[in-house]
XYZ file of C-alpha atoms in Angstrom:
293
model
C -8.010 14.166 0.098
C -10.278 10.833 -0.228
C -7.583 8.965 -2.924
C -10.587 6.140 -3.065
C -11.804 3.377 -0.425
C -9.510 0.237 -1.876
C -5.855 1.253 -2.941
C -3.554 -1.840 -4.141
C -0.148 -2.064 -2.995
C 1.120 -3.223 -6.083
C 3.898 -5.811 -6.536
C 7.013 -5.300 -8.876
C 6.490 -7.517 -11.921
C 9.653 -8.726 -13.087
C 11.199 -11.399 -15.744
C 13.179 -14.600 -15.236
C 16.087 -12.321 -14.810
C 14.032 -10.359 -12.102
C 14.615 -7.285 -14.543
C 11.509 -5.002 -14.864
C 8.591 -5.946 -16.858
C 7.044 -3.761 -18.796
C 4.233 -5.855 -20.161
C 3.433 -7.820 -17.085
C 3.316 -4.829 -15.290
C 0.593 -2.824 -18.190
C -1.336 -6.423 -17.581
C -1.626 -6.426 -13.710
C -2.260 -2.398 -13.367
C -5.514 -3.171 -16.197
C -5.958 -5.780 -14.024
C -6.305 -4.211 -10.460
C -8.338 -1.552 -12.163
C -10.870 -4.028 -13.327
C -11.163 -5.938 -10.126
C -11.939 -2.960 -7.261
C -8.922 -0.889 -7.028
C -9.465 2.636 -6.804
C -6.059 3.799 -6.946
C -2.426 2.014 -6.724
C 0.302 2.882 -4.758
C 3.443 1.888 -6.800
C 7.166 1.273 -5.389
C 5.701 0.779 -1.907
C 6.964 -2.357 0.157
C 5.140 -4.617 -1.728
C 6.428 -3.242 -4.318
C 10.007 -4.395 -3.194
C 10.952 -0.889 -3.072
C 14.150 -1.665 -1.252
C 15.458 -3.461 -4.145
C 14.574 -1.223 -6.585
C 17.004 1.273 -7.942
C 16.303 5.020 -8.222
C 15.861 4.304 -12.210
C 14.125 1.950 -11.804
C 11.601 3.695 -9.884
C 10.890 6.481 -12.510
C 10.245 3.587 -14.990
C 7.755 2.164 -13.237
C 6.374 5.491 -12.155
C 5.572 6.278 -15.859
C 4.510 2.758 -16.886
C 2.213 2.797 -14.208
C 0.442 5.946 -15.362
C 0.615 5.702 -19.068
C -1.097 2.493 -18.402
C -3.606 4.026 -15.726
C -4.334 6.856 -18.436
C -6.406 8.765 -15.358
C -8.430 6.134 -14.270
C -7.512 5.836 -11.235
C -5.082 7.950 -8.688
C -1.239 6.616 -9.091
C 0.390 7.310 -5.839
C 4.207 7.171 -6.008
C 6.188 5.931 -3.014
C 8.947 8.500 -2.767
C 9.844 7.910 0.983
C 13.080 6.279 2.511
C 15.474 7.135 5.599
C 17.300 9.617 3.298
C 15.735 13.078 3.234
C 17.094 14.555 0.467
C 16.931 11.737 -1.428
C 13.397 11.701 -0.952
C 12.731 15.246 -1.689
C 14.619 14.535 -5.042
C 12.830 11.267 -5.921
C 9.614 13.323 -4.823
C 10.229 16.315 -7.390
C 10.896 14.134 -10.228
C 7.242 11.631 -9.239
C 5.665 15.025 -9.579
C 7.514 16.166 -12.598
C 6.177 12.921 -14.010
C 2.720 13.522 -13.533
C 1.953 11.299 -9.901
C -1.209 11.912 -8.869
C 0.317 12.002 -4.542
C 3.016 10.198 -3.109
C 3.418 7.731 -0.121
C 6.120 8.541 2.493
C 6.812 5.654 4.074
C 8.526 6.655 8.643
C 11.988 6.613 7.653
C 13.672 2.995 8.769
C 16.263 2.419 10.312
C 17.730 5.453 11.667
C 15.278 5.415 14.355
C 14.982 9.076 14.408
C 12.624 11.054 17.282
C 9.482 12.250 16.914
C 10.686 16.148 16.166
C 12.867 14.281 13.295
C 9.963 12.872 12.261
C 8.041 15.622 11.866
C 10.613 17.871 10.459
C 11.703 15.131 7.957
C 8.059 14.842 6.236
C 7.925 18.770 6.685
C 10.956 18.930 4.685
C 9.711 16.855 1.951
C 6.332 18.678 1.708
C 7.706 21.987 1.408
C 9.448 20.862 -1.646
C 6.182 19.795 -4.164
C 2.733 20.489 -4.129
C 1.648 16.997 -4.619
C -1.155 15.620 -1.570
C 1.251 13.313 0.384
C 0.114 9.952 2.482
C 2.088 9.368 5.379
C 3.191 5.487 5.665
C 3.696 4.708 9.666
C 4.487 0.721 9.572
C 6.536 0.461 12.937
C 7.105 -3.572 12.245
C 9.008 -3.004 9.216
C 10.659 0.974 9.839
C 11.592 -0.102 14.152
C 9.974 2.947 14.723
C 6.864 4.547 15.747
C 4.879 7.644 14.685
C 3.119 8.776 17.499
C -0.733 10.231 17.041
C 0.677 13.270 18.160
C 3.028 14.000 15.198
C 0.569 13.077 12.724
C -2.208 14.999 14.351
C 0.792 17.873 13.792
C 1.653 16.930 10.414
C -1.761 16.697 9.427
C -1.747 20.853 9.788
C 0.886 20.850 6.490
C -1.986 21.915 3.682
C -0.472 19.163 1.378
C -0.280 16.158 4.442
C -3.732 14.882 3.368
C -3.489 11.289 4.106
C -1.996 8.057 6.321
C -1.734 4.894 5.918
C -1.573 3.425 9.369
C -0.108 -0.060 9.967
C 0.585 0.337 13.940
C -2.690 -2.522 14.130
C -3.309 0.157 16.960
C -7.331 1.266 16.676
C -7.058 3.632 19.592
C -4.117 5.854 17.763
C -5.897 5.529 14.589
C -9.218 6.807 16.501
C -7.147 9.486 18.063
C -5.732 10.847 14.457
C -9.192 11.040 12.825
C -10.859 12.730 15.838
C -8.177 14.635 15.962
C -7.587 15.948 12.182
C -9.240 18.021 9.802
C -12.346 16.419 8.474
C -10.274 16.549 4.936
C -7.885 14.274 6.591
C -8.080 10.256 5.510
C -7.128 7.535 7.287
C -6.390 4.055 5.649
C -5.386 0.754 7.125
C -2.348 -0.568 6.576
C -3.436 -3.962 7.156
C -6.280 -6.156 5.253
C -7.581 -7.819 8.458
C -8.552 -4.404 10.439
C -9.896 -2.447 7.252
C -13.881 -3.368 8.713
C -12.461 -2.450 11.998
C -10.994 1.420 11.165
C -13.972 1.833 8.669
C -16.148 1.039 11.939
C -14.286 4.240 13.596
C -14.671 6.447 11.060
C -11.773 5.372 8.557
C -11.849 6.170 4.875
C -9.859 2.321 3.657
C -7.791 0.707 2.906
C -4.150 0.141 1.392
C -3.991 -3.102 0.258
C -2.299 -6.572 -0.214
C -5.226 -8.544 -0.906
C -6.777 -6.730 -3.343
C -4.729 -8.101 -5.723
C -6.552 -11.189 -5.264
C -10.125 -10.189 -3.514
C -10.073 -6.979 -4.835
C -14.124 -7.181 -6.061
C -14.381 -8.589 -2.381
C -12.906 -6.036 -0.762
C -14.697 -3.605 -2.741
C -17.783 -4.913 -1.990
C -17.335 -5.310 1.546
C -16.247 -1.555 1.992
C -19.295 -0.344 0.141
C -21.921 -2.601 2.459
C -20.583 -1.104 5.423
C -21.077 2.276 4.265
C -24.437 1.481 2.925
C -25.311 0.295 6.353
C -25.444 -3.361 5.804
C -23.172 -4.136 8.665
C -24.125 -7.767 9.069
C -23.453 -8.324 5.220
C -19.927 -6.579 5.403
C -18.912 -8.768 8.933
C -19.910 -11.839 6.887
C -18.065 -11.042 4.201
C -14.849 -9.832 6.748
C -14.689 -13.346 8.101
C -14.981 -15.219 4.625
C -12.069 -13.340 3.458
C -9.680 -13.263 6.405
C -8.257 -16.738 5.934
C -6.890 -15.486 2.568
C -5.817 -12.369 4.082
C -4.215 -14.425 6.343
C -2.248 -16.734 4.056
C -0.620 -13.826 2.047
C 1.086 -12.976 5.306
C 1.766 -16.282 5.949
C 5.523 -15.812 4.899
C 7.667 -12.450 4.492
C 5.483 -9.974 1.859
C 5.692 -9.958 -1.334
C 6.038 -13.395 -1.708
C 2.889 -14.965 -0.858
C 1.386 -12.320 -2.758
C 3.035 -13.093 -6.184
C 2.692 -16.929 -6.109
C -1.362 -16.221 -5.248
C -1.456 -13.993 -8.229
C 0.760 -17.024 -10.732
C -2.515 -19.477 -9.278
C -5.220 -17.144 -10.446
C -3.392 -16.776 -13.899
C -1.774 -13.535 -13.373
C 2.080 -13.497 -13.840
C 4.101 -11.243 -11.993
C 7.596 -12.984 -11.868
C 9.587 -13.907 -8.679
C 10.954 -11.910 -5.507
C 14.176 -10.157 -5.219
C 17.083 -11.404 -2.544
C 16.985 -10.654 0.325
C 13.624 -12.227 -0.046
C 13.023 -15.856 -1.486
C 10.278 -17.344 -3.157
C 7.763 -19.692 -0.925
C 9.257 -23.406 -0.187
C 6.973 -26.050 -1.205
C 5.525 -26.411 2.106
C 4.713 -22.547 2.322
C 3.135 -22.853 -1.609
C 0.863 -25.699 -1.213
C -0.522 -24.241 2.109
C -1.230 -21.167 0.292
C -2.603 -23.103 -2.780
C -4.809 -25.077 -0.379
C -6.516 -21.630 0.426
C -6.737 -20.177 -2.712
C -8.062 -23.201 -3.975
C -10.759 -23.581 -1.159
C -12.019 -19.699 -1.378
C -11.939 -20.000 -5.244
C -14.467 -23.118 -4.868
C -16.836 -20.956 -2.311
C -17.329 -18.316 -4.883
């Protein structure tokens, strides 16, 4: 299932209190949709998903598409190192009307690659929604070999990845290696030119939620066959791709979005917002792509 070409990872908007907020969060998913996202994935790591209570998912869940209204595929991030607690917070996404859910390798625990395989079996069995499978080795400490997802990728509802190994070769491996029907999205801004270049569908996204039109635009030269456009346009944009990495994610991401107006609130401990050092660095390159444009 093709779920679009540029899917946000979208950030938690919270208050002072770093409760949920409702109306920052209808403003930045109208946002996203006007500036080149073709779908969001919600409660993902960017959305801070590891702070975020079970309730607290479901809210957002149903904010998110009551706000969406259809416009654009809502994809629910249902995974975690707890089965049946995924299978659980999977049924109820569905029951709510998700459009797919994100499964995320489960962290952690470190299980093998047959634990891999039968954990995201498990979960699939249990809805009929089209599931993305989220392999981020950095973050989870462990990897999902080609292999299992060429496997998993035989499960009728396993539609999707999101790969975030930075590894081209595995990613080349899955999509020669998969049904046709199968998509494959970076999990990482800087090599979405490079998978598209192999025969990847996109991209799930940090940046979009501040070069979203770019990003947009640079997917759909390369496909139209102006390569040299979509390189240029690559290299423009990596410095700020760059810079919302700069420090642990989602913070670099949520003060970029306060400088171009949009306001999303502050990160949850364990995290911390940027020092002042880390903020004007950021602010320098925010400030010098917003002056090229």
């Amino acid at each position: 299932m093709n779920f679009g070409r540029v899917l946000t990872a979208m950030v938690t908007p919270f208050d002072d209190q770093l409760r949920l907020d409702a109306e920052k969060t209808k403003t930045l998913v109208n946002y996203l949709i006007e500036n080149g996202t073709d779908g969001i994935v919600v409660a993902g790591t960017t959305g801070e998903s590891p702070t975020l209570t079970r309730q607290e998912k479901l809210e957002l869940f149903k904010l998110v598409l009551e706000t969406a209204a259809g416009r654009v595929p809502i994809i629910a991030g249902t995974g975690s190192n707890n089965t049946e607690e995924s299978i659980e917070l999977t049924k109820e996404a569905e029951t709510i009307g998700a459009d797919g859910i994100m499964l995320v390798t489960p962290y952690y625990n470190k299980p093998s690659q047959e634990g891999l395989y039968q954990h995201f079996k498990a979960i699939a069995e249990s809805t009929t929604l089209p599931i993305m499978l989220y392999n981020i080795p950095g973050r989870a400490s462990v990897n999902m070999l080609p292999e299992t997802i060429i496997r998993l990728a035989q499960i009728e509802n396993i539609v999707s990845v999101k790969e975030a190994s930075g590894d081209l070769d595995a990613a080349a491996k899955i999509i020669e290696e998969t049904p046709d029907s199968f998509t494959v999205y970076s999990g990482d801004d800087s090599l979405t030119l490079p998978l598209l270049s192999i025969g990847g569908t996109g991209i799930v996204s940090v940046a979009s939620h501040i070069i979203g039109n770019e990003m947009k635009q640079m997917v759909e030269s390369f496909l139209d066959g102006d390569i040299v456009y979509a390189a240029n346009l690559h290299r423009k944009l990596l410095p700020v791709m760059k810079a919302l990495f700069a420090a642990p994610s989602p913070a670099p991401v949520k003060q970029a979005l306060e400088l171009n107006g949009i306001s999303v609130g502050k990160v949850r401990l364990p995290l911390v917002p940027l020092n002042e050092e880390e903020a004007a660095a950021l602010g320098k390159v925010i400030e010098e792509y917003n002056s090229q444009k």
